[in-house]
Short mmCIF file of C-alpha atoms in Angstrom, two decimals:
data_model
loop_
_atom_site.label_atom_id
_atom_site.label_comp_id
_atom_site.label_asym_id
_atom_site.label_seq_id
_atom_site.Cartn_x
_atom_site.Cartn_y
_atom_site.Cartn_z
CA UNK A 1 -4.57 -41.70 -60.51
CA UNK A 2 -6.91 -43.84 -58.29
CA UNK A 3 -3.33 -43.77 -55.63
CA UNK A 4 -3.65 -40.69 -55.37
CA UNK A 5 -7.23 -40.30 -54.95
CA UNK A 6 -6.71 -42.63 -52.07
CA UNK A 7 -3.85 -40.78 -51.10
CA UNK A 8 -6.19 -37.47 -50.85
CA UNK A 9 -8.90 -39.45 -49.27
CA UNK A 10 -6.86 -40.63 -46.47
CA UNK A 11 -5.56 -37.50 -45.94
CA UNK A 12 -8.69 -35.31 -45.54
CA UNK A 13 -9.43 -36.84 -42.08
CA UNK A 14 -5.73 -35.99 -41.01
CA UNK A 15 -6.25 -32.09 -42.27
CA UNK A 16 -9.58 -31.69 -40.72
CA UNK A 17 -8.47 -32.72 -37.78
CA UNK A 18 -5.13 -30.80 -37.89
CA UNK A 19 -7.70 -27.38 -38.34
CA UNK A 20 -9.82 -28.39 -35.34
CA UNK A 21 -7.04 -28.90 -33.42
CA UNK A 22 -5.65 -25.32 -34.52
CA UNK A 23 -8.87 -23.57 -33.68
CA UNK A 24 -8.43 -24.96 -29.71
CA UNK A 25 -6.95 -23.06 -27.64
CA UNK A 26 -6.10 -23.87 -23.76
CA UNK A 27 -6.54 -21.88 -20.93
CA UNK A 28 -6.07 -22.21 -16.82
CA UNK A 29 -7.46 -19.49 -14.58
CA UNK A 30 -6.06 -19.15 -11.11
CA UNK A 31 -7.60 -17.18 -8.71
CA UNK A 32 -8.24 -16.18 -5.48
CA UNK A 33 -10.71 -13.87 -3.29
CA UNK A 34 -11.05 -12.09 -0.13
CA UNK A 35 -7.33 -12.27 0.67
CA UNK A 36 -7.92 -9.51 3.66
CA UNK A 37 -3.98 -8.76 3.84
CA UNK A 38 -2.94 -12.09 5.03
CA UNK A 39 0.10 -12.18 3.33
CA UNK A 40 2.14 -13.92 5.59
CA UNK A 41 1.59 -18.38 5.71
CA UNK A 42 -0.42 -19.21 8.63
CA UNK A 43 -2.29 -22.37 10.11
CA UNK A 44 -4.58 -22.42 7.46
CA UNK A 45 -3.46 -19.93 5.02
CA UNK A 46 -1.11 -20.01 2.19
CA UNK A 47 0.44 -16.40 2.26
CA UNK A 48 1.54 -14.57 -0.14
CA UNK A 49 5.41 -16.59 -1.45
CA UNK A 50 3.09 -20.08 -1.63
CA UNK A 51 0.78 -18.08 -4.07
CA UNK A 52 3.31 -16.77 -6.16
CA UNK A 53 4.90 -19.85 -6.61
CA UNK A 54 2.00 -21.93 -7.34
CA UNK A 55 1.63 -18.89 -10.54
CA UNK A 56 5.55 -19.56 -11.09
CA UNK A 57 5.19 -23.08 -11.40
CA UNK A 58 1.90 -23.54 -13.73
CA UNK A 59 2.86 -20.68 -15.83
CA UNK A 60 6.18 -22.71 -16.92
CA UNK A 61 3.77 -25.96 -17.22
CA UNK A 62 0.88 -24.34 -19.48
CA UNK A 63 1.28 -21.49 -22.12
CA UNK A 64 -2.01 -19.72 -21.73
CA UNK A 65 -2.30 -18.65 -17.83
CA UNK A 66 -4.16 -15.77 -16.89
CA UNK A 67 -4.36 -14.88 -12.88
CA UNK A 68 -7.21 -12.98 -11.64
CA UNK A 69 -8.15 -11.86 -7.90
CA UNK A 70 -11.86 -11.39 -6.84
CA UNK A 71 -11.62 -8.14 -4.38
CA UNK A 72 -11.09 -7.57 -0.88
CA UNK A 73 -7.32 -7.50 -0.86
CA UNK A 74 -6.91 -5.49 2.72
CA UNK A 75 -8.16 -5.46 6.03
CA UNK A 76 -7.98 -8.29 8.08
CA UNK A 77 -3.84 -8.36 9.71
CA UNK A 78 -1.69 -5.51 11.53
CA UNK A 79 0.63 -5.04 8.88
CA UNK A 80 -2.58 -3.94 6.18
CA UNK A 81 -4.39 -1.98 9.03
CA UNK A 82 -1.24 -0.26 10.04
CA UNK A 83 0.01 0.49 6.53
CA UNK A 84 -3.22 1.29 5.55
CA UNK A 85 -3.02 -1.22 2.58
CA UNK A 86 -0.36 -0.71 0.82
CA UNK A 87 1.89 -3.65 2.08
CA UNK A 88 -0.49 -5.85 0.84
CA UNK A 89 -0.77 -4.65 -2.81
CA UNK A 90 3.23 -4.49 -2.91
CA UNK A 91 3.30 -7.79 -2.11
CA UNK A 92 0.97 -9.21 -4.52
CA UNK A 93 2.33 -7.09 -7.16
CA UNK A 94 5.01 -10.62 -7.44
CA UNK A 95 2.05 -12.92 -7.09
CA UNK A 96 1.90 -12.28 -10.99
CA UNK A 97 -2.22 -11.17 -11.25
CA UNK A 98 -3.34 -10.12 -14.45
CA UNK A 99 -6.25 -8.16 -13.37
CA UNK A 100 -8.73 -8.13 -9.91
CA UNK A 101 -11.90 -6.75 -8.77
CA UNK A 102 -12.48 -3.94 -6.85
CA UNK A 103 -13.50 -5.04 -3.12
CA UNK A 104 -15.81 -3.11 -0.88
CA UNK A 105 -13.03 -3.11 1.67
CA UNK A 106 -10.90 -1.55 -0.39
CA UNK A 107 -12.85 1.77 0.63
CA UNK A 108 -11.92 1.15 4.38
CA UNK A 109 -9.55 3.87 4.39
CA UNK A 110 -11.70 6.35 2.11
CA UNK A 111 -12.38 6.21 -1.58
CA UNK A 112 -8.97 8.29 -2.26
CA UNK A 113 -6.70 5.56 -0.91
CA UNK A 114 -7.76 3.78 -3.78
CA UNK A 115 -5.38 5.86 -6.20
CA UNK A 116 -2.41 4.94 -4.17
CA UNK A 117 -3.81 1.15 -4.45
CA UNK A 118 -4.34 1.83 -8.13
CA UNK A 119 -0.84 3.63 -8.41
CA UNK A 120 0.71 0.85 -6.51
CA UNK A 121 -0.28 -2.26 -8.55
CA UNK A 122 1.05 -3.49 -11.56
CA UNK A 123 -1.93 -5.35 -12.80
CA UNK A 124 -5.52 -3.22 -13.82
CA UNK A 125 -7.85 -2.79 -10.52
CA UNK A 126 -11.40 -3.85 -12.58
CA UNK A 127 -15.31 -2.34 -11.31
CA UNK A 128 -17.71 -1.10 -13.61
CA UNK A 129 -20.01 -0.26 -11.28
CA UNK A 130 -18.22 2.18 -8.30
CA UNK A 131 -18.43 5.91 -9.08
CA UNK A 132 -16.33 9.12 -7.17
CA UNK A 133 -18.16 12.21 -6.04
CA UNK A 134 -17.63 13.24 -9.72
CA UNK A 135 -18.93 10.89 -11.37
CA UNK A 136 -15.69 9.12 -12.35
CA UNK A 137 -14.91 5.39 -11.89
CA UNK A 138 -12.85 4.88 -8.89
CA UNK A 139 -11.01 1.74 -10.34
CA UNK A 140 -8.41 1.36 -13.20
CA UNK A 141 -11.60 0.82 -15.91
CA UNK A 142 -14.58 -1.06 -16.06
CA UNK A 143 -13.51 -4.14 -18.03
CA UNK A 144 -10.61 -5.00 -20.10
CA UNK A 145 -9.51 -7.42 -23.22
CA UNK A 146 -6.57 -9.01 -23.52
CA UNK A 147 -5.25 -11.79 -25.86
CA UNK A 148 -3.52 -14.93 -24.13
CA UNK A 149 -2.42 -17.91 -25.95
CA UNK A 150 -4.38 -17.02 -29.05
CA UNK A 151 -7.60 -16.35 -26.91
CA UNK A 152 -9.02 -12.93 -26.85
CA UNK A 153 -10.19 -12.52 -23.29
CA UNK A 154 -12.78 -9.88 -22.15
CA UNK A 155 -13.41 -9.08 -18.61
CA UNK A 156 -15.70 -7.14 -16.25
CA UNK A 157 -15.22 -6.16 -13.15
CA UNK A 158 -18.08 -5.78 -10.57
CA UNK A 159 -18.38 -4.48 -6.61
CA UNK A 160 -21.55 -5.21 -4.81
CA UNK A 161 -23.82 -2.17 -4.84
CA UNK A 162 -24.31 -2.54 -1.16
CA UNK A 163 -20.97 -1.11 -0.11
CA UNK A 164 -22.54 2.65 1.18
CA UNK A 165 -24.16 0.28 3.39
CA UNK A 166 -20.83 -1.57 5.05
CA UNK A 167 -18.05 0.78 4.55
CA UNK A 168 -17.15 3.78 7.42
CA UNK A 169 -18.65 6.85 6.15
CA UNK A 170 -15.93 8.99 6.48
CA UNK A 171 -13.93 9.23 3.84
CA UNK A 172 -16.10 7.59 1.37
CA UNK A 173 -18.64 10.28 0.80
CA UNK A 174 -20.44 10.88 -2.28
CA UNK A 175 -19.32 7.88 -3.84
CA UNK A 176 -22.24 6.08 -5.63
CA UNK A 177 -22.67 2.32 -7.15
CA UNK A 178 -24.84 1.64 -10.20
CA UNK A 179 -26.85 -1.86 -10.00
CA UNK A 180 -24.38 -4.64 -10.73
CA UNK A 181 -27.05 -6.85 -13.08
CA UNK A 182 -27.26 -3.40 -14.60
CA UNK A 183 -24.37 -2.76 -15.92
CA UNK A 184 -23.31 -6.56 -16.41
CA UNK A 185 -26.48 -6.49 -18.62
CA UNK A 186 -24.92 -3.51 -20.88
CA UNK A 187 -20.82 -4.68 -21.08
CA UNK A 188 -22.05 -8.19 -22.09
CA UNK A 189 -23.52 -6.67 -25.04
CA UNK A 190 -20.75 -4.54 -25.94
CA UNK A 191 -18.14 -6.73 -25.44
CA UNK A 192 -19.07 -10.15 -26.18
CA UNK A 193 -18.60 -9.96 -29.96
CA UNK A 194 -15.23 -8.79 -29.38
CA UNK A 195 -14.20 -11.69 -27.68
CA UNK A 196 -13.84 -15.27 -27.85
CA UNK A 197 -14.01 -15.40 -23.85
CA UNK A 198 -15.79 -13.56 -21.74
CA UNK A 199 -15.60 -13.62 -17.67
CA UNK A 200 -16.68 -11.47 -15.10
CA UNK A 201 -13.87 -10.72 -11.51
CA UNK A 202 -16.85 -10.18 -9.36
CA UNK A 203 -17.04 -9.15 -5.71
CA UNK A 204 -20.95 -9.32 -5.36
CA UNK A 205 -21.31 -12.68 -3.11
CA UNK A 206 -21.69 -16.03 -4.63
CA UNK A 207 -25.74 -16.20 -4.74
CA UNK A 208 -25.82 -12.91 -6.22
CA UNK A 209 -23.62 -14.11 -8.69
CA UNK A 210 -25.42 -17.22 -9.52
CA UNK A 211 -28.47 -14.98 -10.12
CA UNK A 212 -26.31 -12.87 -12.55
CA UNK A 213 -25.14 -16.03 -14.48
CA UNK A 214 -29.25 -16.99 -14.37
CA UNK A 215 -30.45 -13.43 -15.56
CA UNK A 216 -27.59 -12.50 -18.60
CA UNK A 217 -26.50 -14.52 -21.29
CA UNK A 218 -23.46 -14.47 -22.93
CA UNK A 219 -20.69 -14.72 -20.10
CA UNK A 220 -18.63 -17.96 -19.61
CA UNK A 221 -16.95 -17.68 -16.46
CA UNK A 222 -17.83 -15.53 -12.99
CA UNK A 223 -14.92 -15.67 -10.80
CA UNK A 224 -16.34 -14.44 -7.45
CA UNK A 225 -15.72 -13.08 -4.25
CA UNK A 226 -17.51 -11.31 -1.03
CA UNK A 227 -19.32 -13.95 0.58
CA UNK A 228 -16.27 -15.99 1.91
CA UNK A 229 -17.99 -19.18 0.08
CA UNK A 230 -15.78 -22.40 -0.64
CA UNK A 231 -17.29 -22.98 -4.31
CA UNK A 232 -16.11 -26.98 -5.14
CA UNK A 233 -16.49 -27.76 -7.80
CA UNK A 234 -17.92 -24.73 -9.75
CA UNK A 235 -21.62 -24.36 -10.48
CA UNK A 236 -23.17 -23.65 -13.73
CA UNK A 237 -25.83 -21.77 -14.34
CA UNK A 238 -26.94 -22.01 -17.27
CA UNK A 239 -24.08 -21.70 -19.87
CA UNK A 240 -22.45 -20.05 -17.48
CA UNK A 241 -19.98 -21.38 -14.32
CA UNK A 242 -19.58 -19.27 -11.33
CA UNK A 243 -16.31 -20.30 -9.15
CA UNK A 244 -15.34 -18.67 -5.73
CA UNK A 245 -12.10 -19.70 -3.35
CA UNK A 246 -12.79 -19.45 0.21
CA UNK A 247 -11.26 -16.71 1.91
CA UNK A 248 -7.50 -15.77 3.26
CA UNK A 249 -5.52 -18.01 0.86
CA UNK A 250 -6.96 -21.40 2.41
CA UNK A 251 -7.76 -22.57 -1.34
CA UNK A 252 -6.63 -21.10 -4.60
CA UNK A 253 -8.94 -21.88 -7.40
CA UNK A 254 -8.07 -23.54 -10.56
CA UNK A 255 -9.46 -23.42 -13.49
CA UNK A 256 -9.01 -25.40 -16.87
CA UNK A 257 -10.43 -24.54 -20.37
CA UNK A 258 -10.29 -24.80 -24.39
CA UNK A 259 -11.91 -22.26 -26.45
CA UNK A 260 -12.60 -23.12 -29.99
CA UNK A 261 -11.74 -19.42 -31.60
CA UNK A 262 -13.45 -19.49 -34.95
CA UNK A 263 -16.89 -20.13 -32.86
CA UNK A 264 -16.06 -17.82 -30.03
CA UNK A 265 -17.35 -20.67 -27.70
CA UNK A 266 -15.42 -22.56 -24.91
CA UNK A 267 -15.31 -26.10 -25.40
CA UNK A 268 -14.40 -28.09 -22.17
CA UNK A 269 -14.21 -26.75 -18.86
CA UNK A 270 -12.79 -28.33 -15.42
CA UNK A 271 -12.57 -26.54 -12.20
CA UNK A 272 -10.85 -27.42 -8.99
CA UNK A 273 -9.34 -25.77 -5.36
CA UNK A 274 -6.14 -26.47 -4.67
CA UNK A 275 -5.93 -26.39 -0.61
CA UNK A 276 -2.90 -24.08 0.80
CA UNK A 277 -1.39 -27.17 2.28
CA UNK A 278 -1.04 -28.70 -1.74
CA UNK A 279 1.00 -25.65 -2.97
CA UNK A 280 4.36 -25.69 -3.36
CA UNK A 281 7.38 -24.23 -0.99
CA UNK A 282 6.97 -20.37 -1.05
CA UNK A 283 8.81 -18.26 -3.47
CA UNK A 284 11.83 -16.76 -2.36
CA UNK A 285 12.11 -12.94 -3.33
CA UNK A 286 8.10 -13.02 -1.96
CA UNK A 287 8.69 -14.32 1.35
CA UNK A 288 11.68 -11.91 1.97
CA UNK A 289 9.54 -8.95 1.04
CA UNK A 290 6.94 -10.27 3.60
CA UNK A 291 8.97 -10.43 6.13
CA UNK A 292 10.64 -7.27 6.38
CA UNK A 293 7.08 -5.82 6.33
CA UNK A 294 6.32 -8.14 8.84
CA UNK A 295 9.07 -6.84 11.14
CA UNK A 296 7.63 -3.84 11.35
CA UNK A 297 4.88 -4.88 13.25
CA UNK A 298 5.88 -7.78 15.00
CA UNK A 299 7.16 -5.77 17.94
CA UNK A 300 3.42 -4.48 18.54
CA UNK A 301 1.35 -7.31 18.14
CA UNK A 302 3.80 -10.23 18.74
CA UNK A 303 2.80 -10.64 22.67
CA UNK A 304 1.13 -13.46 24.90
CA UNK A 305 -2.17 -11.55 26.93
CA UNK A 306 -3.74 -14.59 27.44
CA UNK A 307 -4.35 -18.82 26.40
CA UNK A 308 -7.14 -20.25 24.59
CA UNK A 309 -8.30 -23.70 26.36
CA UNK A 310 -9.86 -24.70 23.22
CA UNK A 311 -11.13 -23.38 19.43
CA UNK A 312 -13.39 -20.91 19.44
CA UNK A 313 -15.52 -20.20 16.81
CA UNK A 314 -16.76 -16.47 15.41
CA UNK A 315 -20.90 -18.00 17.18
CA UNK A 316 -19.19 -18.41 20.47
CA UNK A 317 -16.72 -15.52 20.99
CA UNK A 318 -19.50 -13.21 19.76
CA UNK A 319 -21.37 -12.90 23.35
CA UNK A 320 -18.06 -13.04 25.40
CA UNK A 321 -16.79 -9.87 22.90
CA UNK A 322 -20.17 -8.12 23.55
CA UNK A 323 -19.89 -8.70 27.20
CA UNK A 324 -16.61 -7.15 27.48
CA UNK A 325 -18.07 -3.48 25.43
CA UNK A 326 -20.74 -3.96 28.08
CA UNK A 327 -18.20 -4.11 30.90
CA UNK A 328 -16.07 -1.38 29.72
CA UNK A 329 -18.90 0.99 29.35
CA UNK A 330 -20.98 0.25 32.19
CA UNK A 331 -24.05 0.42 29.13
CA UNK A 332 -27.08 -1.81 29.60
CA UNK A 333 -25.35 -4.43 26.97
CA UNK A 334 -22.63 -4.33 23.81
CA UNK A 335 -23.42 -5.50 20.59
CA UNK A 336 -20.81 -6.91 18.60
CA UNK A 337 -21.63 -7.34 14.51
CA UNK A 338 -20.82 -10.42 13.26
CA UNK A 339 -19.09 -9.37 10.39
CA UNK A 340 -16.78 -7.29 12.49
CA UNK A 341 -15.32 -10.89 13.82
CA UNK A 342 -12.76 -11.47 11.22
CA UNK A 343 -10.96 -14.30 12.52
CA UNK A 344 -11.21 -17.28 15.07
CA UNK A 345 -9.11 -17.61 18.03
CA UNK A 346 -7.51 -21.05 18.43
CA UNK A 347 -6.42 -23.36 21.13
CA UNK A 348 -3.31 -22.20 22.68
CA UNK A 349 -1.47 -19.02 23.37
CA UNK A 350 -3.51 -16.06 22.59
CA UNK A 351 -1.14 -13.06 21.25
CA UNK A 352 -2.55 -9.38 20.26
CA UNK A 353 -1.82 -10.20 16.72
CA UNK A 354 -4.50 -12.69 17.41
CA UNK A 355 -6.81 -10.00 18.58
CA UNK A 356 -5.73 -7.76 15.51
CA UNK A 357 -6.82 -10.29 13.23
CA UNK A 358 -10.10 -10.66 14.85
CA UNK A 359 -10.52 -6.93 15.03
CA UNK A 360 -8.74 -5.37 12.46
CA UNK A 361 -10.44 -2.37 11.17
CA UNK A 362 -9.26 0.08 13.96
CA UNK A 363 -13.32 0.70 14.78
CA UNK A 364 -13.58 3.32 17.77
CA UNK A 365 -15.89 2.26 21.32
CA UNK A 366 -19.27 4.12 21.41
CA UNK A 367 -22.19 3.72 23.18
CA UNK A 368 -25.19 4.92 21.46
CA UNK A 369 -28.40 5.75 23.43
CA UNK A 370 -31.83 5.12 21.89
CA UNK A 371 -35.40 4.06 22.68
CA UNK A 372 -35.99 0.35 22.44
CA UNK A 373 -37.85 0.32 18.97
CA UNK A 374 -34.55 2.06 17.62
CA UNK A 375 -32.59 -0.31 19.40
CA UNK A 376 -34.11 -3.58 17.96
CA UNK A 377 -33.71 -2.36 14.48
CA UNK A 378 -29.89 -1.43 14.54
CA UNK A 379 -29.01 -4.86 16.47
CA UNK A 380 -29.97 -6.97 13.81
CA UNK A 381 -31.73 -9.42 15.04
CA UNK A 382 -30.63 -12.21 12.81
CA UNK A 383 -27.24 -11.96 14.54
CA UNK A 384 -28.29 -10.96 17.80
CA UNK A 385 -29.75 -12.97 20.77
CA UNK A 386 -33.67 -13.39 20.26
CA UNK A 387 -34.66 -13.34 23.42
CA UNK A 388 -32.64 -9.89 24.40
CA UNK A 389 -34.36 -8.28 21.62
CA UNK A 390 -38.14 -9.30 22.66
CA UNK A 391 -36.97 -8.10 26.20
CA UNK A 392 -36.77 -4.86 24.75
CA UNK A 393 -39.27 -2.32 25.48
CA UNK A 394 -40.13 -0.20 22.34
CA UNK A 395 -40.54 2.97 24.61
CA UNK A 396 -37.88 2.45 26.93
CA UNK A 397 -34.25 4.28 26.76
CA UNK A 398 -31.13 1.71 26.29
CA UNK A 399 -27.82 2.13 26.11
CA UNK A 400 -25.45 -0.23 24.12
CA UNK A 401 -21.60 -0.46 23.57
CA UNK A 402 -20.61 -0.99 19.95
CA UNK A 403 -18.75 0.13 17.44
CA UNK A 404 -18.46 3.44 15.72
CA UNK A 405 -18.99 1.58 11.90
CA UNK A 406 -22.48 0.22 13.80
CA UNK A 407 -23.39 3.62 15.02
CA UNK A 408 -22.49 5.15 11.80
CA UNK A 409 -24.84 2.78 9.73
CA UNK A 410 -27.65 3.13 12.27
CA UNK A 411 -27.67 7.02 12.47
CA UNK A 412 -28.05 6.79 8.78
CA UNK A 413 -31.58 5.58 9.66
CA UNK A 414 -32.27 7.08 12.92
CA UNK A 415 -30.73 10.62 12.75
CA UNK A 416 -31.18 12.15 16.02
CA UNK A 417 -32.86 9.63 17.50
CA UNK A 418 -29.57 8.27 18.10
CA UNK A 419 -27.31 9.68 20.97
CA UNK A 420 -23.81 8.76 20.41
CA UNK A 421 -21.37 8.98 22.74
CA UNK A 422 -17.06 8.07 21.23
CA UNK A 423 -14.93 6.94 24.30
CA UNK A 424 -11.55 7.39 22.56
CA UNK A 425 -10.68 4.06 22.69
CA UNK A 426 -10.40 1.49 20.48
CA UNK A 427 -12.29 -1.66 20.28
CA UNK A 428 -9.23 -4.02 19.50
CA UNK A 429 -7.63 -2.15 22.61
CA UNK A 430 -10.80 -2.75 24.97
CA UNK A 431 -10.46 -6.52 24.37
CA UNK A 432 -6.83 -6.59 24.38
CA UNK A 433 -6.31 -5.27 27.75
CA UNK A 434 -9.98 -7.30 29.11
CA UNK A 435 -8.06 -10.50 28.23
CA UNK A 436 -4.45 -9.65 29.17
CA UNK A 437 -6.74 -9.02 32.75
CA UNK A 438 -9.18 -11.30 32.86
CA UNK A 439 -8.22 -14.08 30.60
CA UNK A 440 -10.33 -15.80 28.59
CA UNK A 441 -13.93 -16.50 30.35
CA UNK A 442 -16.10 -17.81 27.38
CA UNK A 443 -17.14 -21.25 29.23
CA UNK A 444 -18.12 -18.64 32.37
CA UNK A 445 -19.96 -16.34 30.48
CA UNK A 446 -21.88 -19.72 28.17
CA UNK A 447 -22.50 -21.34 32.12
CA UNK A 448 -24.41 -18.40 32.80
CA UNK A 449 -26.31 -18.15 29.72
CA UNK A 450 -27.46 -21.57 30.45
#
């Protein structure tokens, strides 16, 4: 009798621990942001096959993987821009996502092009947030639960409520976007007690997302996107941790996670970004399907027009780019956004491909006409060169060359106080022909700034 008291004794460690090992459950999160259709590997960026394997390869190591994109999956190469997006989403339909955010670039070819996006992909399109003309979300649904590896997983999707103000009109009118804390707010109540995780895919800019994680209770992860912002390691705030990737492929994030499931509570938490260079050899069947739709554009874009002495940087190409609007337009100056420089042009030959990836969104050359005071307020001055601004006379008439997406957002504002005048030509055309002329004058153009 008193063995076998000893017996149970000893063994009533050994079972308790046996059940709290049973209640955790392991999880890694991959994911990635702000691709911008560069599917193909390049200096920095991982492309597509690199991706996919690096999914292959840990979902054979761990059993719980889940895969999750944070928005912005177009616009930034020839072969989205041509294609209008839909090369990209084919392509990371064998990445192996489980679910993504809704970008605000996604609307750069209209709101509708979304269906064929939506159609296209084999993994839910997630934003609770972005509303059609009727009323009706425009993604797959606002959030969704799934069960991995014992875990039930809920999951919101979110798109920054600012995209009527940085998306082309046309297309895209009547759409509508609710306040993301908003609605975060009201699907953390319903589904938290559903759930024994709960993250957010969010493509609202990593500050704004901190402030979400500070403001609602009750979400564990926020896997961002927007703002482009290398997140290492991820922050908490609060009980929360909000994780972004860069931008392009550079980094793929990693996440790793136990959730106890009879608390509904995660338990340990370790996040990482693995740099493109780390990731194993692309997959196969991926890099074949980006290179035939690669070949399709290579013959248009694959040219020398010119060769970069140096690096340049998106700062110091931004007054060369506005000087050659200015030239081609004979207006007073150009104005060239910032966030309409998508890429960097580096040392070495410069190809059109090159150009393409610094402008890719096929924007149209305008000039608008306007009295200073109007002027000033549509150049931005945080981007723009102080002391052309304070030159400005309020009363006096200027013309600038810029885009057509500028123009559009300003005559929002202004309304007829806005002449606008299209030239039929493209911006990524207008530079590509100024440098296959003219070459490459940025040290020129910063001599005489000096």
């Amino acid at each position: 009798m008193r063995y076998s008291n000893r017996l149970f004794l000893l063994l009533v460690p050994l079972l308790f621990s046996v059940q709290l090992f049973a209640e955790q459950k392991q999880l890694v999160i991959l994911h990635t942001n702000d691709f911008h259709g560069h599917i193909s590997q390049e200096n920095e960026y991982a492309g597509a096959a690199r991706i996919a394997a690096l999914v292959k390869e840990t979902r054979a190591r761990y059993p719980g993987v889940l895969v999750l994109d944070g928005g912005d999956k177009i616009s930034g190469t020839p072969v989205s821009t041509m294609f209008k997006g839909v090369p990209i989403f084919e392509v990371l339909n064998e990445v192996g996502y489980d679910a993504g955010a809704l970008g605000n670039h996604e609307f750069d070819h209209g709101y509708e092009q979304i269906r064929k996006f939506r159609d296209i992909a084999n993994y839910p399109i997630l934003a609770a947030n972005a509303f059609g003309p009727d009323g009706a979300l425009i993604a797959d649904a606002p959030s969704l639960i799934t069960t991995i590896n014992g875990i039930r997983i809920g999951i919101i999707g979110l798109t920054t409520e600012t995209t009527p103000y940085i998306i082309i009109p046309a297309g895209n009118e009547g759409i509508s976007f609710a306040p993301a804390a908003e609605m975060l707010r009201a699907m953390v109540t319903a589904l938290r007690p559903q759930v024994d995780l709960l993250l957010v895919v969010s493509h609202v800019g990593h500050e704004e997302e901190q402030a979400l994680a500070q403001d609602i209770e009750g979400i564990d992860v926020i896997i961002g996107g927007h703002s482009h912002t290398k997140v290492l390691p991820p922050v908490k705030v609060g009980d929360t941790y909000v994780a972004q990737a860069g931008y392009y492929g550079a980094y793929v994030g990693k996440i790793e996670l136990t959730v106890d499931t009879e608390s509904n509570s995660m338990t340990t938490f370790k996040g990482t970004l693995i740099p493109a260079a780390d990731l194993p050899p692309p997959d196969k069947k991926v890099e074949r399907l980006v290179k035939r739709w690669e070949k399709k554009v290579a013959r248009k874009v694959d040219f020398k027009i010119g060769t970069a002495a140096r690096d340049y940087s998106k700062v110091e190409m931004q007054p060369f780019l506005q000087k050659i609007l200015a030239n081609a337009t004979g207006a007073d100056f150009g104005y060239y956004n910032m966030g309409g420089i998508r890429d960097t042009l580096r040392k070495g030959p410069i190809t059109a491909r090159q150009i393409w990836n610094v402008e890719p969104f096929s924007n149209q050359l305008v000039t608008v006409t306007a009295k200073g005071s109007i002027i000033k307020a549509m150049l931005a001055p945080e981007e723009f060169q102080a002391k052309r601004v304070a030159s400005l006379d309020d009363n006096e008439l200027y013309t600038v060359a810029t885009s057509d997406f500028v123009a559009a957002q300003a005559k929002k504002v202004a309304g007829d106080a806005l002449l606008v005048e299209y030239k039929s030509m493209l911006m990524r055309d207008v530079l590509i022909d100024y440098i296959k002329e003219h070459g490459l004058q940025i040290e020129s153009l910063e001599a005489e700034s000096d």
